[in-house]
Short mmCIF file of C-alpha atoms and ligand atoms in Angstrom, two decimals:
data_model
loop_
_atom_site.label_atom_id
_atom_site.label_comp_id
_atom_site.label_asym_id
_atom_site.label_seq_id
_atom_site.Cartn_x
_atom_site.Cartn_y
_atom_site.Cartn_z
CA UNK A 1 -10.41 -4.18 24.13
CA UNK A 2 -9.05 -6.25 21.25
CA UNK A 3 -9.12 -4.48 17.89
CA UNK A 4 -10.84 -6.17 14.97
CA UNK A 5 -8.55 -7.95 12.53
CA UNK A 6 -8.39 -6.44 9.04
CA UNK A 7 -5.93 -8.81 7.40
CA UNK A 8 -5.01 -12.33 8.38
CA UNK A 9 -2.32 -14.59 6.94
CA UNK A 10 -1.93 -18.20 8.01
CA UNK A 11 1.24 -20.07 7.01
CA UNK A 12 1.15 -18.27 3.70
CA UNK A 13 3.51 -19.45 0.99
CA UNK A 14 4.02 -18.65 -2.69
CA UNK A 15 6.59 -20.00 -5.09
CA UNK A 16 7.59 -19.19 -8.63
CA UNK A 17 8.56 -22.52 -10.25
CA UNK A 18 10.56 -24.19 -7.45
CA UNK A 19 11.75 -20.97 -5.78
CA UNK A 20 9.78 -19.91 -2.72
CA UNK A 21 9.23 -16.14 -2.77
CA UNK A 22 7.15 -16.30 0.40
CA UNK A 23 7.20 -18.96 3.11
CA UNK A 24 5.33 -19.64 6.32
CA UNK A 25 4.01 -16.11 6.83
CA UNK A 26 1.58 -15.89 9.72
CA UNK A 27 0.32 -12.58 11.05
CA UNK A 28 -2.71 -10.43 11.76
CA UNK A 29 -3.15 -6.73 11.08
CA UNK A 30 -5.47 -4.88 13.42
CA UNK A 31 -8.11 -2.72 11.73
CA UNK A 32 -7.70 1.03 11.51
CA UNK A 33 -3.94 1.02 11.65
CA UNK A 34 -1.14 1.83 9.24
CA UNK A 35 1.21 -1.09 8.81
CA UNK A 36 4.56 -0.96 7.04
CA UNK A 37 5.82 -3.97 5.14
CA UNK A 38 9.58 -3.57 5.21
CA UNK A 39 12.19 -5.62 3.38
CA UNK A 40 15.08 -5.45 0.93
CA UNK A 41 14.59 -5.73 -2.83
CA UNK A 42 13.39 -9.23 -3.56
CA UNK A 43 12.30 -9.94 0.02
CA UNK A 44 8.81 -10.81 -1.21
CA UNK A 45 6.87 -7.63 -0.43
CA UNK A 46 5.11 -7.38 -3.78
CA UNK A 47 4.35 -11.10 -3.75
CA UNK A 48 2.82 -10.87 -0.27
CA UNK A 49 0.66 -7.86 -1.15
CA UNK A 50 -0.49 -9.43 -4.41
CA UNK A 51 -1.49 -12.61 -2.58
CA UNK A 52 -3.24 -10.65 0.20
CA UNK A 53 -5.10 -8.60 -2.41
CA UNK A 54 -6.36 -11.84 -3.93
CA UNK A 55 -4.65 -11.28 -7.29
CA UNK A 56 -2.32 -14.25 -6.90
CA UNK A 57 -3.21 -17.64 -5.45
CA UNK A 58 -0.99 -18.84 -2.59
CA UNK A 59 0.68 -22.26 -2.89
CA UNK A 60 0.43 -22.82 0.84
CA UNK A 61 -1.69 -21.46 3.65
CA UNK A 62 -4.48 -18.94 3.49
CA UNK A 63 -5.10 -15.20 3.56
CA UNK A 64 -8.18 -13.24 4.45
CA UNK A 65 -9.16 -9.60 4.31
CA UNK A 66 -12.16 -8.11 6.09
CA UNK A 67 -14.06 -6.02 3.56
CA UNK A 68 -13.02 -4.51 0.27
CA UNK A 69 -9.38 -4.15 -0.80
CA UNK A 70 -7.75 -1.58 -3.02
CA UNK A 71 -4.26 -2.40 -4.25
CA UNK A 72 -1.97 0.14 -5.89
CA UNK A 73 0.72 -1.69 -7.79
CA UNK A 74 4.26 -0.42 -8.08
CA UNK A 75 4.40 -0.81 -11.83
CA UNK A 76 1.93 0.63 -14.30
CA UNK A 77 -0.33 2.32 -11.74
CA UNK A 78 -2.20 4.24 -14.48
CA UNK A 79 -3.05 3.91 -18.16
CA UNK A 80 -0.81 6.23 -20.18
CA UNK A 81 -3.39 7.11 -22.79
CA UNK A 82 -6.15 7.91 -20.33
CA UNK A 83 -6.48 11.41 -19.01
CA UNK A 84 -6.72 11.85 -15.26
CA UNK A 85 -10.46 12.49 -15.59
CA UNK A 86 -10.83 9.26 -17.59
CA UNK A 87 -9.00 7.35 -14.85
CA UNK A 88 -11.60 8.67 -12.39
CA UNK A 89 -14.42 7.66 -14.72
CA UNK A 90 -12.95 4.17 -14.94
CA UNK A 91 -12.71 4.07 -11.14
CA UNK A 92 -16.37 5.00 -10.94
CA UNK A 93 -17.31 2.20 -13.35
CA UNK A 94 -15.16 -0.59 -12.00
CA UNK A 95 -15.73 -0.14 -8.29
CA UNK A 96 -18.84 -1.21 -6.42
CA UNK A 97 -18.46 1.82 -4.18
CA UNK A 98 -17.23 5.12 -5.56
CA UNK A 99 -16.69 8.44 -3.84
CA UNK A 100 -15.93 10.99 -6.54
CA UNK A 101 -15.48 13.82 -4.03
CA UNK A 102 -12.85 11.92 -2.15
CA UNK A 103 -10.87 11.06 -5.27
CA UNK A 104 -11.28 14.60 -6.60
CA UNK A 105 -10.13 16.14 -3.36
CA UNK A 106 -6.91 14.13 -3.41
CA UNK A 107 -6.12 15.26 -6.98
CA UNK A 108 -6.93 18.86 -6.13
CA UNK A 109 -4.78 18.70 -3.03
CA UNK A 110 -1.80 17.66 -5.15
CA UNK A 111 -2.68 19.94 -8.08
CA UNK A 112 -2.96 17.17 -10.68
CA UNK A 113 -4.50 18.49 -13.94
CA UNK A 114 -7.62 16.48 -14.80
CA UNK A 115 -7.34 16.90 -18.57
CA UNK A 116 -3.74 15.65 -18.83
CA UNK A 117 -3.03 12.18 -20.31
CA UNK A 118 -1.42 10.13 -17.55
CA UNK A 119 1.55 9.34 -19.80
CA UNK A 120 2.46 13.00 -19.69
CA UNK A 121 2.52 13.21 -15.91
CA UNK A 122 5.64 12.66 -13.82
CA UNK A 123 6.08 9.35 -12.02
CA UNK A 124 5.11 11.00 -8.76
CA UNK A 125 1.98 12.53 -10.28
CA UNK A 126 1.01 9.18 -11.81
CA UNK A 127 1.28 7.67 -8.35
CA UNK A 128 -1.02 10.42 -7.02
CA UNK A 129 -3.64 9.52 -9.65
CA UNK A 130 -3.46 5.87 -8.61
CA UNK A 131 -3.81 6.84 -4.93
CA UNK A 132 -6.81 9.04 -5.74
CA UNK A 133 -8.58 6.22 -7.59
CA UNK A 134 -7.81 3.78 -4.76
CA UNK A 135 -9.11 6.18 -2.13
CA UNK A 136 -12.18 6.96 -4.22
CA UNK A 137 -13.14 3.28 -4.02
CA UNK A 138 -13.42 3.67 -0.23
CA UNK A 139 -11.59 0.45 0.60
CA UNK A 140 -11.63 -1.15 4.01
CA UNK A 141 -8.03 -2.14 3.40
CA UNK A 142 -5.71 -0.06 1.23
CA UNK A 143 -2.52 -1.73 0.04
CA UNK A 144 0.17 0.43 -1.49
CA UNK A 145 3.29 -1.11 -3.02
CA UNK A 146 6.22 1.29 -2.51
CA UNK A 147 3.95 4.36 -2.53
CA UNK A 148 6.67 6.79 -1.52
CA UNK A 149 9.37 5.63 -3.92
CA UNK A 150 8.62 8.11 -6.71
CA UNK A 151 7.92 11.09 -4.49
CA UNK A 152 10.18 13.93 -3.45
CA UNK A 153 10.58 14.50 0.30
CA UNK A 154 7.90 17.22 0.44
CA UNK A 155 5.34 15.14 -1.48
CA UNK A 156 6.25 12.19 0.72
CA UNK A 157 5.37 14.13 3.87
CA UNK A 158 2.17 15.44 2.31
CA UNK A 159 1.04 12.02 1.08
CA UNK A 160 1.81 10.57 4.50
CA UNK A 161 -0.22 13.26 6.25
CA UNK A 162 -3.14 12.86 3.82
CA UNK A 163 -3.11 9.09 4.27
CA UNK A 164 -3.21 9.44 8.04
CA UNK A 165 -6.09 11.89 7.63
CA UNK A 166 -8.00 9.36 5.53
CA UNK A 167 -7.33 6.65 8.10
CA UNK A 168 -8.58 8.85 10.93
CA UNK A 169 -11.67 9.85 8.97
CA UNK A 170 -12.69 6.49 7.50
CA UNK A 171 -11.13 3.93 9.83
CA UNK A 172 -9.58 2.08 6.92
CA UNK A 173 -6.49 -0.07 7.36
CA UNK A 174 -3.39 0.70 5.31
CA UNK A 175 -0.58 -1.67 4.40
CA UNK A 176 2.30 0.00 2.61
CA UNK A 177 5.61 -1.48 1.53
CA UNK A 178 9.02 0.10 1.50
CA UNK A 179 12.66 -0.90 1.48
CA UNK A 180 13.66 2.44 2.97
CA UNK A 181 12.94 2.34 6.67
CA UNK A 182 13.75 6.05 7.01
CA UNK A 183 10.79 6.75 4.68
CA UNK A 184 8.35 5.59 7.32
CA UNK A 185 8.76 8.95 9.07
CA UNK A 186 5.91 8.62 11.54
CA UNK A 187 3.37 7.00 9.24
CA UNK A 188 3.27 3.41 10.45
CA UNK A 189 2.32 2.11 13.87
CA UNK A 190 2.57 -1.55 12.94
CA UNK A 191 5.44 -3.38 11.29
CA UNK A 192 5.96 -6.48 9.19
CA UNK A 193 9.63 -7.19 8.55
CA UNK A 194 10.27 -9.54 5.65
CA UNK A 195 13.56 -11.14 4.56
CA UNK A 196 13.97 -13.81 1.88
CA UNK A 197 10.25 -14.43 1.93
CA UNK A 198 10.03 -15.02 5.66
CA UNK A 199 8.57 -12.84 8.36
CA UNK A 200 11.37 -11.85 10.75
CA UNK A 201 9.19 -9.71 13.00
CA UNK A 202 5.63 -8.53 13.04
CA UNK A 203 3.58 -6.50 15.45
CA UNK A 204 2.98 -3.19 17.11
CA UNK A 205 5.85 -0.87 16.27
CA UNK A 206 6.23 0.50 19.80
CA UNK A 207 6.26 -3.00 21.25
CA UNK A 208 8.90 -4.08 18.75
CA UNK A 209 10.95 -0.98 19.51
CA UNK A 210 10.65 -1.65 23.23
CA UNK A 211 12.03 -5.12 22.60
CA UNK A 212 14.84 -3.62 20.46
CA UNK A 213 13.96 -5.78 17.52
CA UNK A 214 14.22 -2.88 15.10
CA UNK A 215 15.03 0.79 15.09
CA UNK A 216 13.14 2.93 12.60
CA UNK A 217 14.28 6.41 13.52
CA UNK A 218 12.32 9.13 15.28
CA UNK A 219 8.58 9.19 14.80
CA UNK A 220 6.51 12.30 14.80
CA UNK A 221 3.06 12.17 16.33
CA UNK A 222 0.38 13.43 13.96
P1 ATP B 1 11.25 -5.20 -4.74
O1 ATP B 1 11.38 -4.28 -3.58
O2 ATP B 1 12.50 -5.31 -5.55
O3 ATP B 1 10.02 -4.98 -5.55
P2 ATP B 1 9.93 -7.37 -3.32
O4 ATP B 1 10.28 -7.40 -1.88
O5 ATP B 1 8.65 -6.75 -3.70
O6 ATP B 1 11.12 -6.70 -4.13
P3 ATP B 1 9.07 -9.65 -4.87
O7 ATP B 1 8.88 -8.82 -6.09
O8 ATP B 1 7.87 -10.15 -4.18
O9 ATP B 1 9.99 -8.88 -3.81
O10 ATP B 1 9.99 -10.88 -5.25
C1 ATP B 1 10.32 -11.90 -4.33
C2 ATP B 1 11.17 -12.98 -5.04
O11 ATP B 1 10.39 -13.65 -6.01
C3 ATP B 1 12.36 -12.41 -5.77
O12 ATP B 1 13.42 -13.32 -5.63
C4 ATP B 1 11.90 -12.35 -7.21
O13 ATP B 1 12.98 -12.48 -8.07
C5 ATP B 1 10.95 -13.51 -7.30
N1 ATP B 1 9.84 -13.26 -8.25
C6 ATP B 1 8.94 -12.27 -8.17
N2 ATP B 1 8.04 -12.35 -9.17
C7 ATP B 1 8.39 -13.42 -9.92
C8 ATP B 1 7.86 -14.05 -11.10
N3 ATP B 1 6.77 -13.57 -11.70
N4 ATP B 1 8.51 -15.12 -11.56
C9 ATP B 1 9.61 -15.61 -10.97
N5 ATP B 1 10.16 -15.09 -9.84
C10 ATP B 1 9.56 -14.00 -9.33
#
């Protein structure tokens, strides 16, 4: 049976002044999957996610997301002067749906102190706080811009495993960006490959691998 579509982009384009950062992007993400948005620095990953999340208006085409979106930005994921607990309280206030247990569990899992101001956490810990808040909002689609960039290899594996657990439990769809294909380490089953703002390949990872479009290294089954 055909899976429901979680994210749809139709001839999507976005330019800054007269430079196109994104052009003619058409794709669909099936619901309940983990998709990786892969591309070099400047390929347009952040622009695409920001447009999909509805934070930036496209100059061409259209984008649609089924349900509620949470977007974790690469820069400034948390407020420095807020403690971790205050970030959770803000999540509870700003989101129409809030699951305190879920957010709390994530922070506990990664041993993030609740009373610490976010500015005094490491970059990796700040990212964990942002993930916890995003997951607490129980999104249908979770978009993470370079979520693994600030994490050490162990944390990377743990975050990946936790994310897959959340996906299995809630059926949410995840779109995460990276410029390091090796980082994908078994997390994604769907791929969007972006270069100079254009989609070079998109689709089921195994199908793409079978067609030798890309090679992403060995995948572990979780
Ligand atoms: P990175 O991995 O370095 O974050 P990216 O793949 O996320 O890169 P984008 O940040 O989307 O790429 O940038 C795509 C292109 O658009 C780049 O050429 C960038 O310089 C340009 N760009 C991005 N934001 C702006 C902006 N606010 N104003 C002007 N140009 C921008």
